[in-house]
Amino acid sequence: IVWIIIILIFYVIDKPHSAGSLLLEVIENWEQTLSDPYKVWFACDILSHIIRNNERAKEIAGSIVFGDEANGEDPVPLLHQIVAQLLMSTKNPSTNARIPIGYLCLLCTWLHESPASVSLFLAESTHVQFVSILCLESVDADITNAQCS
């Protein structure tokens, strides 16, 4: 059953209304869901369940990139996009705490016992710096601080 979900989510992304495209759209465009933070939280939770304890699923998710080189855009791996969305969500004062918490849960699940994912995360030097700063400066107090740690 897990492989069916992975195929649905990751191999049919190019279809406008596939499960994967809807999931990734919510994860990428959290600003459009400020009135309903549960959309981002559930999208992150669903992806977390798919990749949990499944290195193959993490590899597939890691191969997803945003940005079109043909249009002069730099390709950004999904993992880096999630960290970028986490950064943006913490900088917006009107963001519900569920949004960054969803992103942090997803990152924790993705990086857990996955050396390849950790290497991809560390490939962008600003990620560790950002997460460290987030631990120290979190506006949403204890829950986000503890999760960052």
Coordinates of C-alpha atoms in Angstrom, one line a residue:
I1 CA 0.0 0.0 0.0
V2 CA 2.9 2.4 0.8
W3 CA 4.2 2.0 -2.8
I4 CA 0.8 2.8 -4.2
I5 CA 0.7 6.0 -2.3
I6 CA 4.3 6.9 -3.3
I7 CA 3.4 6.2 -7.0
L8 CA 0.3 8.3 -6.7
I9 CA 2.1 11.2 -5.0
F10 CA 5.5 11.3 -6.8
Y11 CA 5.1 9.8 -10.2
V12 CA 2.0 11.7 -11.3
I13 CA 3.1 15.1 -10.3
D14 CA 2.8 16.6 -13.7
K15 CA -1.0 16.1 -13.8
P16 CA -2.8 19.3 -12.6
H17 CA -4.9 17.6 -10.0
S18 CA -3.0 14.6 -8.9
A19 CA -2.6 13.8 -5.2
G20 CA 1.1 14.6 -5.5
S21 CA 0.7 17.9 -7.2
L22 CA -1.9 19.0 -4.6
L23 CA 0.3 18.0 -1.7
L24 CA 3.3 19.7 -3.1
E25 CA 1.3 22.8 -4.0
V26 CA 0.2 23.2 -0.4
I27 CA 3.7 22.6 0.9
E28 CA 5.2 25.2 -1.5
N29 CA 2.5 27.9 -1.3
W30 CA 1.7 28.1 2.4
E31 CA 0.9 31.9 2.1
Q32 CA -2.3 31.0 0.3
T33 CA -3.5 28.9 3.2
L34 CA -3.0 31.4 6.1
S35 CA -6.7 31.3 6.8
D36 CA -6.5 27.5 7.2
P37 CA -3.1 26.4 8.6
Y38 CA -4.3 22.8 8.8
K39 CA -3.8 22.4 5.1
V40 CA -0.1 22.8 5.4
W41 CA 0.1 20.9 8.6
F42 CA -1.8 17.9 7.1
A43 CA 0.2 18.1 3.9
C44 CA 3.4 17.9 5.9
D45 CA 2.0 15.1 8.0
I46 CA 1.0 13.1 5.0
L47 CA 4.4 13.4 3.4
S48 CA 6.0 12.6 6.8
H49 CA 4.0 9.3 7.0
I50 CA 5.0 8.4 3.5
I51 CA 8.8 8.9 4.0
R52 CA 9.0 7.6 7.6
N53 CA 11.4 4.7 7.8
N54 CA 11.5 4.4 4.0
E55 CA 14.8 5.4 2.5
R56 CA 13.5 4.7 -1.0
A57 CA 10.6 7.2 -0.5
K58 CA 13.1 9.7 0.8
E59 CA 15.2 9.3 -2.3
I60 CA 12.2 9.8 -4.6
A61 CA 11.1 12.8 -2.6
G62 CA 14.7 14.1 -2.7
S63 CA 14.7 13.9 -6.5
I64 CA 11.8 16.3 -6.8
V65 CA 13.0 19.8 -7.8
F66 CA 11.3 23.2 -8.1
G67 CA 12.4 25.6 -10.7
D68 CA 12.8 25.3 -14.5
E69 CA 16.4 25.5 -15.8
A70 CA 14.9 26.2 -19.3
N71 CA 13.5 29.4 -17.9
G72 CA 16.7 30.4 -16.2
E73 CA 15.6 29.3 -12.7
D74 CA 17.9 27.3 -10.4
P75 CA 16.6 23.9 -9.6
V76 CA 15.8 23.6 -5.9
P77 CA 15.4 20.2 -4.3
L78 CA 12.2 19.6 -2.3
L79 CA 14.1 19.4 1.0
H80 CA 15.7 22.8 0.4
Q81 CA 12.2 24.2 -0.6
I82 CA 10.8 23.0 2.7
V83 CA 13.5 24.7 4.6
A84 CA 12.9 27.9 2.6
Q85 CA 9.2 27.7 3.3
L86 CA 9.9 27.2 7.0
L87 CA 12.1 30.3 7.0
M88 CA 9.4 32.4 5.2
S89 CA 6.7 31.1 7.5
T90 CA 8.7 32.1 10.6
K91 CA 9.3 35.6 9.3
N92 CA 5.6 36.3 8.7
P93 CA 4.0 37.6 12.0
S94 CA 0.5 36.5 10.9
T95 CA 1.5 32.8 10.4
N96 CA -0.2 30.4 12.6
A97 CA 2.3 28.2 14.7
R98 CA 0.9 25.1 13.0
I99 CA 2.6 25.9 9.7
P100 CA 6.2 26.1 10.9
I101 CA 5.6 23.1 13.3
G102 CA 4.3 21.1 10.3
Y103 CA 7.5 21.9 8.3
L104 CA 9.7 21.1 11.3
C105 CA 8.0 17.7 11.9
L106 CA 8.5 16.9 8.2
L107 CA 12.2 17.9 8.4
C108 CA 12.7 15.8 11.5
T109 CA 11.1 12.8 9.9
W110 CA 13.0 13.2 6.6
L111 CA 16.4 13.6 8.3
H112 CA 16.0 10.8 10.8
E113 CA 18.4 8.0 10.2
S114 CA 19.0 9.1 6.6
P115 CA 22.6 10.0 5.9
A116 CA 21.8 10.9 2.3
S117 CA 19.1 13.3 3.4
V118 CA 21.3 14.9 6.0
S119 CA 24.0 15.4 3.4
L120 CA 21.5 17.1 1.1
F121 CA 20.3 19.3 4.0
L122 CA 23.9 20.3 4.9
A123 CA 24.8 21.0 1.2
E124 CA 23.1 24.4 1.8
S125 CA 25.3 26.1 4.4
T126 CA 22.6 28.4 5.6
H127 CA 20.3 25.6 6.8
V128 CA 22.1 24.9 10.0
Q129 CA 22.6 28.6 10.7
F130 CA 18.8 29.2 10.2
V131 CA 17.7 26.3 12.4
S132 CA 20.1 27.5 15.1
I133 CA 18.8 31.0 15.0
L134 CA 15.2 29.7 15.0
C135 CA 15.9 27.7 18.2
L136 CA 17.1 30.9 19.9
E137 CA 14.6 33.5 18.5
S138 CA 11.4 31.6 18.1
V139 CA 8.4 33.8 18.6
D140 CA 6.0 30.9 19.2
A141 CA 7.8 30.0 22.3
D142 CA 8.4 26.6 23.8
I143 CA 6.9 24.2 21.2
T144 CA 8.9 25.5 18.3
N145 CA 12.0 26.0 20.3
A146 CA 11.9 22.5 21.6
Q147 CA 11.3 21.1 18.2
C148 CA 14.2 23.0 16.6
S149 CA 16.5 21.7 19.3

